[in-house]
């Protein structure tokens, strides 16, 4: 399953429903947040995996706690919210508050809810990575390539298809066709900038979207 399939398929829809009901937030806002947070988390993990100790730690965590079963039972996400908070603390470190502030500003999810919502989504994203790791039989040494491949594959897929997800992202993040950097796809712009392929002017032209990505992602 590709990252795009995760975001647009039953898993993404179900977790957005549950999180939306729990926090009183629109489903579209949750889906938009998931669409930005998933590649963001994967990008940070890819950067961390360049360190052999971090890669081994991530590999062990995926083997032990993130086998992908959560994708088949998204109700686990609610029960694992505290765990998700710890995951985010480790992944983002000192960037966490900055990340939450920017995501709150650009999705319209209040700052008091953005952290708890992200904590609910984090185990879903980790479960997806864990399942991809199992299916590709990847060990600690191959995690960086796996994570990079997930991001690159998602960008290629976003370039090739029109998706309702782009309309959701466009409306929630305030990026319309006239502001587009040329791809016509907000999702493709997100992925391109996370992969370090975005032109700074393009990032800036996207308004709120550029604020999310341009200030601290760059070459991650």
GROMACS .gro file of C-alpha atoms in nm:
model
  220
    1UNK     CA    1   0.000   0.000   0.000
    2UNK     CA    2   0.139   0.337  -0.100
    3UNK     CA    3   0.134   0.642   0.124
    4UNK     CA    4  -0.130   0.796  -0.104
    5UNK     CA    5  -0.345   0.484  -0.064
    6UNK     CA    6  -0.312   0.517   0.314
    7UNK     CA    7  -0.428   0.878   0.302
    8UNK     CA    8  -0.713   0.830   0.055
    9UNK     CA    9  -0.829   0.479   0.147
   10UNK     CA   10  -1.039   0.327   0.422
   11UNK     CA   11  -0.771   0.363   0.690
   12UNK     CA   12  -0.733   0.738   0.640
   13UNK     CA   13  -1.107   0.788   0.623
   14UNK     CA   14  -1.178   0.582   0.935
   15UNK     CA   15  -0.915   0.745   1.152
   16UNK     CA   16  -1.029   1.089   1.031
   17UNK     CA   17  -1.386   1.000   1.130
   18UNK     CA   18  -1.280   0.884   1.476
   19UNK     CA   19  -1.048   1.175   1.545
   20UNK     CA   20  -1.300   1.423   1.412
   21UNK     CA   21  -1.572   1.289   1.640
   22UNK     CA   22  -1.341   1.280   1.942
   23UNK     CA   23  -1.205   1.632   1.906
   24UNK     CA   24  -1.498   1.805   1.735
   25UNK     CA   25  -1.298   1.882   1.420
   26UNK     CA   26  -1.409   1.844   1.059
   27UNK     CA   27  -1.309   1.526   0.878
   28UNK     CA   28  -1.146   1.732   0.602
   29UNK     CA   29  -0.923   1.909   0.855
   30UNK     CA   30  -0.809   1.574   0.996
   31UNK     CA   31  -0.741   1.431   0.649
   32UNK     CA   32  -0.543   1.744   0.555
   33UNK     CA   33  -0.344   1.721   0.877
   34UNK     CA   34  -0.272   1.352   0.817
   35UNK     CA   35  -0.164   1.429   0.460
   36UNK     CA   36   0.092   1.682   0.585
   37UNK     CA   37   0.193   1.504   0.907
   38UNK     CA   38   0.258   1.163   0.750
   39UNK     CA   39   0.531   1.274   0.507
   40UNK     CA   40   0.663   1.515   0.770
   41UNK     CA   41   0.709   1.235   1.025
   42UNK     CA   42   0.858   1.004   0.762
   43UNK     CA   43   1.100   1.280   0.660
   44UNK     CA   44   1.219   1.333   1.017
   45UNK     CA   45   1.259   0.957   1.067
   46UNK     CA   46   1.458   0.928   0.747
   47UNK     CA   47   1.692   1.201   0.873
   48UNK     CA   48   1.731   1.026   1.209
   49UNK     CA   49   1.797   0.689   1.044
   50UNK     CA   50   2.121   0.827   0.899
   51UNK     CA   51   2.260   0.771   1.248
   52UNK     CA   52   2.319   0.399   1.301
   53UNK     CA   53   2.206   0.402   1.664
   54UNK     CA   54   1.885   0.585   1.575
   55UNK     CA   55   1.827   0.343   1.288
   56UNK     CA   56   1.866   0.044   1.519
   57UNK     CA   57   1.635   0.202   1.775
   58UNK     CA   58   1.371   0.271   1.510
   59UNK     CA   59   1.408  -0.079   1.369
   60UNK     CA   60   1.353  -0.232   1.713
   61UNK     CA   61   1.052  -0.009   1.781
   62UNK     CA   62   0.892  -0.105   1.450
   63UNK     CA   63   0.949  -0.475   1.513
   64UNK     CA   64   0.817  -0.460   1.868
   65UNK     CA   65   0.529  -0.214   1.860
   66UNK     CA   66   0.434  -0.131   1.503
   67UNK     CA   67   0.352  -0.441   1.300
   68UNK     CA   68   0.081  -0.269   1.099
   69UNK     CA   69  -0.215  -0.435   1.272
   70UNK     CA   70  -0.344  -0.090   1.367
   71UNK     CA   71  -0.421  -0.028   0.999
   72UNK     CA   72  -0.684  -0.302   1.019
   73UNK     CA   73  -0.827  -0.176   1.349
   74UNK     CA   74  -0.798   0.202   1.371
   75UNK     CA   75  -0.976   0.201   1.708
   76UNK     CA   76  -0.629   0.126   1.849
   77UNK     CA   77  -0.529   0.483   1.762
   78UNK     CA   78  -0.747   0.626   2.038
   79UNK     CA   79  -0.612   0.382   2.299
   80UNK     CA   80  -0.253   0.452   2.191
   81UNK     CA   81  -0.273   0.831   2.198
   82UNK     CA   82  -0.031   0.863   2.493
   83UNK     CA   83   0.216   0.641   2.309
   84UNK     CA   84   0.172   0.862   2.005
   85UNK     CA   85   0.268   1.166   2.210
   86UNK     CA   86   0.591   0.999   2.315
   87UNK     CA   87   0.662   0.905   1.953
   88UNK     CA   88   0.623   1.266   1.843
   89UNK     CA   89   0.843   1.395   2.125
   90UNK     CA   90   1.121   1.168   2.006
   91UNK     CA   91   1.075   1.235   1.635
   92UNK     CA   92   1.046   1.613   1.644
   93UNK     CA   93   1.249   1.689   1.956
   94UNK     CA   94   1.300   2.062   1.996
   95UNK     CA   95   1.108   2.126   1.671
   96UNK     CA   96   0.784   1.987   1.815
   97UNK     CA   97   0.632   2.314   1.931
   98UNK     CA   98   0.725   2.484   1.606
   99UNK     CA   99   0.571   2.202   1.404
  100UNK     CA  100   0.251   2.210   1.608
  101UNK     CA  101   0.221   2.588   1.583
  102UNK     CA  102   0.258   2.588   1.205
  103UNK     CA  103   0.020   2.296   1.155
  104UNK     CA  104  -0.234   2.463   1.380
  105UNK     CA  105  -0.209   2.792   1.192
  106UNK     CA  106  -0.252   2.630   0.853
  107UNK     CA  107  -0.515   2.364   0.918
  108UNK     CA  108  -0.731   2.577   1.147
  109UNK     CA  109  -0.710   2.314   1.422
  110UNK     CA  110  -0.669   2.498   1.753
  111UNK     CA  111  -0.332   2.479   1.926
  112UNK     CA  112  -0.482   2.303   2.227
  113UNK     CA  113  -0.608   2.021   2.002
  114UNK     CA  114  -0.332   1.990   1.744
  115UNK     CA  115  -0.097   1.795   1.975
  116UNK     CA  116  -0.360   1.541   2.088
  117UNK     CA  117  -0.480   1.491   1.729
  118UNK     CA  118  -0.124   1.435   1.607
  119UNK     CA  119  -0.068   1.192   1.895
  120UNK     CA  120  -0.369   0.992   1.776
  121UNK     CA  121  -0.244   0.989   1.417
  122UNK     CA  122   0.119   0.900   1.496
  123UNK     CA  123   0.063   0.528   1.572
  124UNK     CA  124  -0.122   0.495   1.240
  125UNK     CA  125   0.174   0.641   1.053
  126UNK     CA  126   0.420   0.422   1.245
  127UNK     CA  127   0.203   0.118   1.177
  128UNK     CA  128   0.215   0.196   0.807
  129UNK     CA  129   0.596   0.222   0.815
  130UNK     CA  130   0.615  -0.102   1.013
  131UNK     CA  131   0.404  -0.289   0.759
  132UNK     CA  132   0.612  -0.157   0.471
  133UNK     CA  133   0.927  -0.265   0.655
  134UNK     CA  134   0.792  -0.618   0.700
  135UNK     CA  135   0.669  -0.651   0.344
  136UNK     CA  136   1.002  -0.533   0.204
  137UNK     CA  137   1.208  -0.737   0.455
  138UNK     CA  138   1.413  -0.433   0.554
  139UNK     CA  139   1.650  -0.414   0.850
  140UNK     CA  140   1.800  -0.117   1.031
  141UNK     CA  141   2.052  -0.048   0.755
  142UNK     CA  142   1.783  -0.017   0.489
  143UNK     CA  143   1.539   0.208   0.672
  144UNK     CA  144   1.664   0.532   0.519
  145UNK     CA  145   1.616   0.396   0.167
  146UNK     CA  146   1.274   0.254   0.258
  147UNK     CA  147   1.153   0.585   0.399
  148UNK     CA  148   1.295   0.780   0.106
  149UNK     CA  149   1.126   0.539  -0.131
  150UNK     CA  150   0.791   0.588   0.040
  151UNK     CA  151   0.818   0.965  -0.002
  152UNK     CA  152   0.944   0.947  -0.359
  153UNK     CA  153   0.679   0.697  -0.461
  154UNK     CA  154   0.408   0.914  -0.312
  155UNK     CA  155   0.532   1.216  -0.503
  156UNK     CA  156   0.535   1.024  -0.830
  157UNK     CA  157   0.182   0.899  -0.766
  158UNK     CA  158   0.063   1.248  -0.676
  159UNK     CA  159   0.199   1.378  -1.006
  160UNK     CA  160   0.020   1.112  -1.206
  161UNK     CA  161  -0.329   1.121  -1.064
  162UNK     CA  162  -0.602   1.362  -0.973
  163UNK     CA  163  -0.727   1.299  -0.622
  164UNK     CA  164  -1.002   1.442  -0.403
  165UNK     CA  165  -0.725   1.474  -0.145
  166UNK     CA  166  -0.578   1.762  -0.342
  167UNK     CA  167  -0.909   1.946  -0.324
  168UNK     CA  168  -0.922   1.890   0.052
  169UNK     CA  169  -0.566   2.012   0.095
  170UNK     CA  170  -0.631   2.308  -0.128
  171UNK     CA  171  -0.934   2.419   0.068
  172UNK     CA  172  -0.796   2.356   0.416
  173UNK     CA  173  -0.445   2.487   0.356
  174UNK     CA  174  -0.565   2.778   0.144
  175UNK     CA  175  -0.372   2.681  -0.168
  176UNK     CA  176  -0.577   2.723  -0.484
  177UNK     CA  177  -0.489   2.668  -0.848
  178UNK     CA  178  -0.382   3.030  -0.902
  179UNK     CA  179  -0.129   2.994  -0.620
  180UNK     CA  180  -0.004   2.657  -0.733
  181UNK     CA  181   0.363   2.623  -0.813
  182UNK     CA  182   0.276   2.460  -1.144
  183UNK     CA  183   0.196   2.103  -1.046
  184UNK     CA  184  -0.168   2.182  -0.976
  185UNK     CA  185  -0.134   1.945  -0.682
  186UNK     CA  186  -0.095   2.069  -0.324
  187UNK     CA  187   0.000   1.717  -0.218
  188UNK     CA  188   0.274   1.700  -0.478
  189UNK     CA  189   0.408   2.035  -0.360
  190UNK     CA  190   0.414   1.912   0.001
  191UNK     CA  191   0.605   1.599  -0.094
  192UNK     CA  192   0.839   1.782  -0.330
  193UNK     CA  193   0.938   2.035  -0.069
  194UNK     CA  194   0.986   1.770   0.198
  195UNK     CA  195   1.216   1.584  -0.039
  196UNK     CA  196   1.418   1.902  -0.081
  197UNK     CA  197   1.316   1.951  -0.444
  198UNK     CA  198   1.105   2.262  -0.387
  199UNK     CA  199   1.220   2.598  -0.510
  200UNK     CA  200   1.215   2.857  -0.231
  201UNK     CA  201   1.005   3.095  -0.441
  202UNK     CA  202   0.755   2.818  -0.499
  203UNK     CA  203   0.739   2.750  -0.129
  204UNK     CA  204   0.679   3.116  -0.056
  205UNK     CA  205   0.406   3.145  -0.320
  206UNK     CA  206   0.196   2.889  -0.138
  207UNK     CA  207   0.127   3.111   0.162
  208UNK     CA  208   0.042   2.895   0.458
  209UNK     CA  209   0.170   2.581   0.292
  210UNK     CA  210   0.506   2.742   0.238
  211UNK     CA  211   0.513   2.839   0.604
  212UNK     CA  212   0.474   2.475   0.703
  213UNK     CA  213   0.749   2.351   0.477
  214UNK     CA  214   0.987   2.627   0.385
  215UNK     CA  215   1.101   2.732   0.729
  216UNK     CA  216   1.230   2.408   0.872
  217UNK     CA  217   1.212   2.119   0.623
  218UNK     CA  218   1.439   2.221   0.338
  219UNK     CA  219   1.681   1.934   0.295
  220UNK     CA  220   1.544   1.692   0.552
   0.00000   0.00000   0.00000
